[in-house]
mmCIF file of C-alpha atoms in Angstrom:
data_model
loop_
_atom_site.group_PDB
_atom_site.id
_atom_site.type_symbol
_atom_site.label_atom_id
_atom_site.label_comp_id
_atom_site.label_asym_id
_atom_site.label_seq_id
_atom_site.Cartn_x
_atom_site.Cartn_y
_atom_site.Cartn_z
ATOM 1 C CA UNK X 1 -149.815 -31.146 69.775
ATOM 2 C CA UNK X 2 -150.305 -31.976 66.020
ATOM 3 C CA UNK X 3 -149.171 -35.812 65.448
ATOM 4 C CA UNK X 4 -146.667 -34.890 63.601
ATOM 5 C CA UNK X 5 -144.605 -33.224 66.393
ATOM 6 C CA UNK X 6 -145.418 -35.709 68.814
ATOM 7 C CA UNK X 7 -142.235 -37.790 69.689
ATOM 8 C CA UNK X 8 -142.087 -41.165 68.222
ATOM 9 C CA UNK X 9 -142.737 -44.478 70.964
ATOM 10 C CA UNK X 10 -139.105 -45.762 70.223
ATOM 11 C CA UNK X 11 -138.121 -41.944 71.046
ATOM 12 C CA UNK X 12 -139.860 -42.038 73.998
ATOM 13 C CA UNK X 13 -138.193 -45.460 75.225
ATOM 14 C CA UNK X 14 -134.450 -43.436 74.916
ATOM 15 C CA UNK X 15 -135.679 -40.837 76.729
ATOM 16 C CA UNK X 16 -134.521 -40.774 80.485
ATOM 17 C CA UNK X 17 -137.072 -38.531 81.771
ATOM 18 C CA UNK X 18 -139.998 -40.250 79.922
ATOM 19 C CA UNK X 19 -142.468 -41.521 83.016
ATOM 20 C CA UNK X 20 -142.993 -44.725 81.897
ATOM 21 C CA UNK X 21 -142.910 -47.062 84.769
ATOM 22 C CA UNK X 22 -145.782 -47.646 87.580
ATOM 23 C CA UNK X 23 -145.181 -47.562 91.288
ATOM 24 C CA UNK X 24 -145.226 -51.288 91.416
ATOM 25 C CA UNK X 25 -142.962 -51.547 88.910
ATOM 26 C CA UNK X 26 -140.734 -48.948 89.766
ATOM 27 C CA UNK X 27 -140.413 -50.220 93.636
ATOM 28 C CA UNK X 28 -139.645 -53.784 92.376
ATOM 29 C CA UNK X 29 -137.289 -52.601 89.806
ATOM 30 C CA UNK X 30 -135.267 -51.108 92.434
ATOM 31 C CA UNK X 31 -135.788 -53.524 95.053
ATOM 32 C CA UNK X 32 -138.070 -51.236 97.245
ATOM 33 C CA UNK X 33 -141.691 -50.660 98.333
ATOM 34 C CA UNK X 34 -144.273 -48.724 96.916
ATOM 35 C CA UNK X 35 -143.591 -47.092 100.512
ATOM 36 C CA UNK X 36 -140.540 -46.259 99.836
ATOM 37 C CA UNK X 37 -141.088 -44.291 96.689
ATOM 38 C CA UNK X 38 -143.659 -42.720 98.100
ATOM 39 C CA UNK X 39 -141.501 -41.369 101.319
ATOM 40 C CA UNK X 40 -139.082 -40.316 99.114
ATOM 41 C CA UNK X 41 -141.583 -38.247 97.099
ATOM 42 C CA UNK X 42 -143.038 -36.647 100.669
ATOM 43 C CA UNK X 43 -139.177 -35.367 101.572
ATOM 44 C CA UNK X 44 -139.192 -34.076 97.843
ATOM 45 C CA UNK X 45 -136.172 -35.919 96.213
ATOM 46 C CA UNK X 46 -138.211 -36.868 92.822
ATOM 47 C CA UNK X 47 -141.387 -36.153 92.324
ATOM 48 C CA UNK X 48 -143.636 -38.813 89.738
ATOM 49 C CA UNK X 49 -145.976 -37.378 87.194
ATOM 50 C CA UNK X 50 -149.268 -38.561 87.001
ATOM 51 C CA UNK X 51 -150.865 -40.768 84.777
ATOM 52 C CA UNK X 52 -154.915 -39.377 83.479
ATOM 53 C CA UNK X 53 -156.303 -41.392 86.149
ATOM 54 C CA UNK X 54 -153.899 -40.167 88.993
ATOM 55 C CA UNK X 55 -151.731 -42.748 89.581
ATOM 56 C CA UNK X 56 -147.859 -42.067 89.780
ATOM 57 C CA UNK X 57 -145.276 -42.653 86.623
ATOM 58 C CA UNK X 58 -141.675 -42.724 87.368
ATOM 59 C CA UNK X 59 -139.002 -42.386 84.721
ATOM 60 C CA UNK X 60 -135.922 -44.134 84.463
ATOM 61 C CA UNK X 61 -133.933 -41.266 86.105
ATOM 62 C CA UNK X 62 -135.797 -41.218 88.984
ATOM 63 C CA UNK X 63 -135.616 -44.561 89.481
ATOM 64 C CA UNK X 64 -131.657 -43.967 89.443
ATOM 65 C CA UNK X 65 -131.721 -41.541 92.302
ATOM 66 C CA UNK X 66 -134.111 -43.522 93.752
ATOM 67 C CA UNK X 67 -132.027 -47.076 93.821
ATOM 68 C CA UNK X 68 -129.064 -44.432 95.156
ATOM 69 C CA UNK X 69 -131.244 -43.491 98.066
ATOM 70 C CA UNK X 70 -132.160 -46.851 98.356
ATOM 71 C CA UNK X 71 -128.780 -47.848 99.181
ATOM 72 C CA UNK X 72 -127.820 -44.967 101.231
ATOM 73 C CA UNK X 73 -131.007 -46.239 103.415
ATOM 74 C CA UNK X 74 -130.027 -49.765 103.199
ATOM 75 C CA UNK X 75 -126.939 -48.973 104.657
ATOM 76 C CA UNK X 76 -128.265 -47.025 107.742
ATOM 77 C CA UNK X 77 -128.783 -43.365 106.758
ATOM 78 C CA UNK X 78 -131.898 -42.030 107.893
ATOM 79 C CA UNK X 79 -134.131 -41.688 104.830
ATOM 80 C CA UNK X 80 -134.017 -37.629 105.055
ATOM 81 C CA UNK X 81 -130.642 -37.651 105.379
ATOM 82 C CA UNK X 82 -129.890 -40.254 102.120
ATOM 83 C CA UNK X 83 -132.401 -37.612 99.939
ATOM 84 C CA UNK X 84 -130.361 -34.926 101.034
ATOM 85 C CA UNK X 85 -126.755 -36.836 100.176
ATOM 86 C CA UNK X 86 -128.670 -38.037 96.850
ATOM 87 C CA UNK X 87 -129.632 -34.192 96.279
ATOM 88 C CA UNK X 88 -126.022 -32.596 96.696
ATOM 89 C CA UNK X 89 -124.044 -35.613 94.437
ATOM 90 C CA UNK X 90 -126.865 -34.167 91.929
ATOM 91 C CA UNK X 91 -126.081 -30.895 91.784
ATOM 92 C CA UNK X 92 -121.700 -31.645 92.203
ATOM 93 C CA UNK X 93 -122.150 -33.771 88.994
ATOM 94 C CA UNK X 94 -124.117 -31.294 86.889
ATOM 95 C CA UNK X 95 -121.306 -28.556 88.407
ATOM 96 C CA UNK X 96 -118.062 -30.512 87.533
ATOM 97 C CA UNK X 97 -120.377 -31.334 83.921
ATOM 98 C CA UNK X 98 -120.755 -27.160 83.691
ATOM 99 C CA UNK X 99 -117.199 -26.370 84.788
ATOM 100 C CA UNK X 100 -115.835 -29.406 82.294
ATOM 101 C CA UNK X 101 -118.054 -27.603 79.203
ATOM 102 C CA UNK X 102 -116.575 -24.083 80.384
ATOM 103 C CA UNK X 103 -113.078 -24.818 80.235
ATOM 104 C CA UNK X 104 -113.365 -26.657 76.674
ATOM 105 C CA UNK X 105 -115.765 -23.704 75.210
ATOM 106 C CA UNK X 106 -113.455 -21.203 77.028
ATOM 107 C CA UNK X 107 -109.510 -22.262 76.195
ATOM 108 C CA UNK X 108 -108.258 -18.633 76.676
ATOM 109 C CA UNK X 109 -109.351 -18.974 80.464
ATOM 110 C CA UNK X 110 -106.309 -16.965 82.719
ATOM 111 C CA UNK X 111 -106.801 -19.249 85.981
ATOM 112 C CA UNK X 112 -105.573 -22.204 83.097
ATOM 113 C CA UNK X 113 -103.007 -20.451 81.681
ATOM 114 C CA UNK X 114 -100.943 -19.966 84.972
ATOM 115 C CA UNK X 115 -101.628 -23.697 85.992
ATOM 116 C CA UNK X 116 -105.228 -22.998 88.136
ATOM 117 C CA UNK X 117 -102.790 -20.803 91.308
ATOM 118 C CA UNK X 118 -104.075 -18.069 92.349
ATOM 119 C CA UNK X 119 -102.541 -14.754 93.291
ATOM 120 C CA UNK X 120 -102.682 -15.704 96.716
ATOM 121 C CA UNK X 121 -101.147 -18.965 96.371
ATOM 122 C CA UNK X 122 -97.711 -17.050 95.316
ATOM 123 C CA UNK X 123 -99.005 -18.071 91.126
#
């Protein structure tokens, strides 16, 4: 990539999904073991880049859903069972953020304009 298209270091410190922190930094950040992060990468709930020489980078979002399973563990859930909790309050936050950029793109919506009831509810 030419230099002059490359982002910016101060661009790359906003950026959630930049991979800037090592394991050891990462697990102490969020109060964990490098163990930790690294059975939480096995069942597949984030998954750290690589550095050149093959050691794993974690980005500040990671480490988010990482401090959430963290705490879902702490508190007794098995470990599989905290990635998969972590996993589906993922994906119900980007859906409520998709239906909540729908309705305000979309204002002529007809479940909106008869209060959200549908047919079968007698609306």
């Amino acid at each position: 990539m030419p230099p002059e298209n490359q982002p910016s270091a101060t661009d790359r410190l906003d950026d959630d999904d930049y991979p800037a922190y090592t394991m050891g930094r990462a697990a102490e950040m969020i109060g964990a073991t490098p163990g930790f992060l690294r059975a939480i990468g096995e069942v597949g709930l984030i998954t750290p880049l690589r550095s050149e020489g093959g050691h794993r980078r974690y980005s500040r979002y990671q480490l988010r859903v990482a401090a959430r399973a963290r705490e879902l563990v702490d508190s007794g859930t098995p470990i599989e069972a905290a990635c998969r909790i972590v996993i589906l309050e993922d994906q119900l936050e980007e859906a409520l953020r998709m239906n909540e950029r729908l309705r305000r793109t979309d204002p002529g919506d007809p479940d909106e304009a008869d209060g959200g009831r549908d047919e079968a509810d007698g609306g």
